[in-house]
Amino acid sequence: MLTRKQQELLLFIHERMKESGVPPSFDEMKDALDLASKSGIHRLITALEERGFIRRLPNRARALEVIKLPEAYSPSLQPRRGFSPSVIEGSLGKPQPAQVTPPPARPVRSEPSSAVPVPLMGRIAAGVPISAIQNNTHDVIVPAEMLGSGEHYALEVKGDSMIDAGILDGDTVIIRNTTTASPGEIVVALVDDEEATLKRFRRKGASIALEAANPAYETRIFSADRVKVQGKLVGLIRRYH
């Protein structure tokens, strides 16, 4: 799944190359997506490349190759300068921030129980950030001793940036709903009200660092106002096929 901006940029590059055979410049991409600076374009291109949608060709300026398009792509979606097509169905394609809606509080059962249902809210990226939080699709059954106090939700992990912390692609992580975290804790972090990711939380002076647990991924540092903690990891479920 791509964010709205990632899809807009991918379709803009694809349509420009169909028209002229030459990728657009970073200035053209910035203007088309109505971004304030080219640094945002760099981040979007890196995300598209790491997720296998485009490839940068070495030793050639402005050399990009579109490898694949989103499954939901339709030829009727024609990007243009300043375009903002709604290419993601459902609430993720709307312009409002992709905030995590905390699951409703569940009544505590009075009878003894060794398992508790926890709502599965969608996918979370352990790698390139994606728009991760969706609606409650179904419940997962979690051992009661894993949870402790507070409200909880579950997310399916997508990516491999947390493998050294024992979190693998396809795992289901159990998250305690909270807006605060201590340095070193693994959190669900919402960046720029648009992209959610599972990373280790650090502080670098007045900034916040989101640290991967895989040497192949760089630590990303943001100003504190760009990052919102949406919960912290309390457990993990893994299925063996």
Coordinates of C-alpha atoms in Angstrom, one line a residue:
M1 CA 0.0 0.0 0.0
L2 CA 1.3 3.5 -0.9
T3 CA 0.4 6.8 0.7
R4 CA -1.6 9.3 -1.4
K5 CA 1.5 11.4 -2.1
Q6 CA 3.5 8.3 -3.1
Q7 CA 0.8 7.2 -5.6
E8 CA 0.5 10.7 -7.0
L9 CA 4.2 11.0 -7.6
L10 CA 4.4 7.5 -9.2
L11 CA 1.5 8.2 -11.6
F12 CA 2.9 11.6 -12.5
I13 CA 6.3 10.0 -13.4
H14 CA 4.6 7.2 -15.3
E15 CA 2.4 9.6 -17.4
R16 CA 5.2 12.0 -18.1
M17 CA 7.4 9.2 -19.4
K18 CA 4.5 7.9 -21.6
E19 CA 4.2 11.4 -23.1
S20 CA 7.8 12.4 -23.6
G21 CA 10.0 9.3 -22.8
V22 CA 11.9 11.5 -20.2
P23 CA 11.3 11.5 -16.5
P24 CA 10.2 14.8 -14.9
S25 CA 12.7 17.0 -13.1
F26 CA 12.6 17.3 -9.3
D27 CA 11.3 20.8 -9.7
E28 CA 8.4 19.6 -11.9
M29 CA 7.6 16.8 -9.4
K30 CA 7.6 19.3 -6.5
D31 CA 5.2 21.6 -8.4
A32 CA 3.0 18.8 -9.5
L33 CA 2.5 17.6 -5.9
D34 CA 2.4 21.1 -4.5
L35 CA 5.2 20.5 -2.1
A36 CA 7.3 23.3 -0.5
S37 CA 10.7 21.8 -1.2
K38 CA 12.5 19.1 -3.1
S39 CA 13.4 17.3 0.1
G40 CA 9.9 15.8 0.2
I41 CA 10.3 14.5 -3.4
H42 CA 13.6 12.8 -2.3
R43 CA 11.8 11.1 0.5
L44 CA 8.9 9.9 -1.7
I45 CA 11.3 8.6 -4.5
T46 CA 13.4 6.7 -1.9
A47 CA 10.2 5.2 -0.5
L48 CA 9.0 4.2 -4.0
E49 CA 12.4 2.7 -4.9
E50 CA 12.6 0.7 -1.6
R51 CA 9.2 -0.7 -2.2
G52 CA 10.0 -1.8 -5.7
F53 CA 7.8 0.6 -7.8
I54 CA 10.7 2.5 -9.4
R55 CA 14.4 2.1 -10.1
R56 CA 17.0 4.8 -10.3
L57 CA 19.4 4.1 -13.2
P58 CA 23.1 4.7 -12.3
N59 CA 25.4 7.3 -13.9
R60 CA 22.5 9.1 -15.6
A61 CA 20.9 12.3 -14.4
R62 CA 17.1 12.3 -13.9
A63 CA 17.1 8.6 -14.9
L64 CA 14.1 6.8 -13.4
E65 CA 12.4 3.6 -14.5
V66 CA 8.8 2.7 -13.4
I67 CA 8.8 -1.0 -12.6
K68 CA 5.2 -1.5 -11.6
L69 CA 2.0 0.5 -10.8
P70 CA -0.4 0.1 -7.9
E71 CA -3.0 -2.6 -8.4
A72 CA -5.8 0.1 -8.1
Y73 CA -4.3 2.1 -11.0
S74 CA -6.7 2.9 -13.8
P75 CA -5.8 4.6 -17.2
S76 CA -8.6 7.1 -16.4
L77 CA -6.5 8.4 -13.6
Q78 CA -4.4 10.9 -15.5
P79 CA -1.9 12.9 -13.4
R80 CA -1.2 16.5 -14.3
R81 CA 0.6 19.4 -12.8
G82 CA -1.0 20.3 -9.5
F83 CA -3.1 17.1 -9.7
S84 CA -4.5 15.5 -6.5
P85 CA -6.4 12.3 -7.7
S86 CA -8.1 10.3 -5.1
V87 CA -6.5 6.9 -6.0
I88 CA -6.9 5.1 -2.7
E89 CA -10.3 3.8 -1.9
G90 CA -11.8 4.3 1.5
S91 CA -10.8 6.6 4.3
L92 CA -7.1 6.3 3.5
G93 CA -7.7 8.1 0.2
K94 CA -9.3 11.1 1.8
P95 CA -7.3 14.3 2.6
Q96 CA -7.8 14.1 6.4
P97 CA -4.8 12.9 8.5
A98 CA -4.5 9.2 8.8
Q99 CA -5.0 9.3 12.6
V100 CA -5.2 6.1 14.5
T101 CA -8.7 5.8 16.0
P102 CA -8.3 4.2 19.3
P103 CA -10.5 1.0 19.6
P104 CA -13.4 1.3 21.9
A105 CA -12.9 0.2 25.5
R106 CA -14.0 -3.4 25.9
P107 CA -15.8 -4.6 29.1
V108 CA -13.7 -6.7 31.4
R109 CA -15.2 -10.1 31.8
S110 CA -15.8 -11.1 35.4
E111 CA -15.3 -14.8 34.8
P112 CA -11.8 -16.2 34.7
S113 CA -10.3 -16.1 31.2
S114 CA -6.9 -16.9 29.7
A115 CA -7.5 -15.1 26.4
V116 CA -8.9 -11.7 25.4
P117 CA -10.1 -10.5 22.0
V118 CA -8.1 -7.5 20.6
P119 CA -9.1 -5.6 17.5
L120 CA -6.8 -5.9 14.4
M121 CA -6.6 -2.4 13.0
G122 CA -4.7 -3.0 9.8
R123 CA -1.0 -3.0 8.8
I124 CA 2.0 -1.2 10.1
A125 CA 5.3 -0.7 8.3
A126 CA 8.6 -2.1 9.6
G127 CA 10.5 -0.6 6.8
V128 CA 9.4 2.3 4.5
P129 CA 6.5 4.0 6.2
I130 CA 3.1 3.4 4.8
S131 CA -0.4 4.6 5.6
A132 CA -0.9 1.8 8.0
I133 CA -4.0 2.2 10.2
Q134 CA -7.3 1.0 8.8
N135 CA -10.6 0.1 10.3
N136 CA -11.1 -2.8 12.6
T137 CA -11.2 -5.8 10.4
H138 CA -11.6 -8.6 13.0
D139 CA -10.3 -9.5 16.4
V140 CA -7.3 -11.6 17.4
I141 CA -7.2 -13.7 20.5
V142 CA -4.4 -12.7 22.9
P143 CA -3.3 -14.2 26.2
A144 CA -4.6 -12.0 29.0
E145 CA -1.2 -11.9 30.7
M146 CA 0.3 -10.2 27.7
L147 CA -1.9 -7.1 28.0
G148 CA -1.8 -5.6 31.4
S149 CA -3.8 -2.4 31.9
G150 CA -5.1 0.0 29.3
E151 CA -6.6 -0.3 25.8
H152 CA -4.9 -2.4 23.1
Y153 CA -5.1 -3.0 19.4
A154 CA -3.2 -5.3 17.0
L155 CA -1.4 -4.6 13.7
E156 CA 0.0 -6.8 11.0
V157 CA 3.7 -6.1 10.4
K158 CA 4.8 -5.3 6.8
G159 CA 8.6 -5.1 6.2
D160 CA 11.9 -6.2 7.7
S161 CA 13.4 -3.2 9.4
M162 CA 12.8 -4.5 12.9
I163 CA 14.2 -8.1 12.4
D164 CA 17.0 -7.6 14.9
A165 CA 14.4 -6.9 17.5
G166 CA 12.7 -10.2 16.7
I167 CA 9.9 -8.6 14.6
L168 CA 9.4 -10.3 11.2
D169 CA 7.3 -9.6 8.1
G170 CA 3.8 -11.1 8.7
D171 CA 4.0 -11.0 12.5
T172 CA 1.1 -9.5 14.5
V173 CA 2.2 -6.9 17.1
I174 CA 0.1 -6.1 20.1
I175 CA 0.1 -2.3 20.9
R176 CA -1.0 -0.5 24.1
N177 CA -2.8 2.7 23.1
T178 CA -0.7 5.7 24.4
T179 CA 0.6 9.0 23.3
T180 CA 3.9 8.9 25.3
A181 CA 6.9 6.7 25.2
S182 CA 10.3 6.4 26.9
P183 CA 13.6 6.3 24.9
G184 CA 14.3 2.8 23.7
E185 CA 10.7 1.6 23.5
I186 CA 9.3 0.3 20.3
V187 CA 6.4 2.5 19.2
V188 CA 3.8 3.1 16.5
A189 CA 4.8 6.6 15.3
L190 CA 2.7 8.8 13.0
V191 CA 4.9 11.1 10.9
D192 CA 3.5 14.3 9.4
D193 CA 0.0 13.1 10.1
E194 CA 0.3 10.8 7.1
E195 CA 2.7 7.9 7.5
A196 CA 2.8 5.3 10.3
T197 CA 5.7 3.1 11.1
L198 CA 6.9 0.7 13.8
K199 CA 10.3 1.9 15.1
R200 CA 12.4 2.2 18.3
F201 CA 11.8 5.7 19.9
R202 CA 14.8 7.9 20.7
R203 CA 15.4 11.5 21.5
K204 CA 18.2 13.5 19.9
G205 CA 18.2 16.9 21.7
A206 CA 14.9 18.6 20.7
S207 CA 14.4 16.1 17.9
I208 CA 12.9 12.6 17.7
A209 CA 14.8 9.7 16.1
L210 CA 12.9 6.6 14.8
E211 CA 15.5 3.8 14.9
A212 CA 15.3 0.6 12.8
A213 CA 16.5 -2.7 14.1
N214 CA 18.2 -3.7 10.9
P215 CA 21.5 -2.2 9.7
A216 CA 20.2 -1.9 6.2
Y217 CA 17.9 1.0 7.3
E218 CA 19.0 4.4 8.4
T219 CA 17.7 6.1 11.6
R220 CA 15.3 8.9 10.6
I221 CA 15.3 12.1 12.6
F222 CA 12.4 14.5 12.8
S223 CA 11.5 17.6 14.7
A224 CA 9.2 16.8 17.6
D225 CA 6.2 18.4 16.1
R226 CA 6.3 16.0 13.1
V227 CA 6.0 12.8 15.1
K228 CA 3.0 11.6 17.2
V229 CA 3.3 8.4 19.3
Q230 CA 0.2 6.3 18.7
G231 CA 1.0 3.3 21.0
K232 CA 3.9 1.1 22.2
L233 CA 4.7 -2.5 21.7
V234 CA 3.7 -5.0 24.4
G235 CA 3.6 -8.3 22.6
L236 CA 3.9 -10.3 19.4
I237 CA 2.0 -13.2 17.8
R238 CA 3.6 -15.3 15.1
R239 CA 2.1 -18.1 13.0
Y240 CA 4.2 -20.8 11.5
H241 CA 2.9 -22.3 8.2

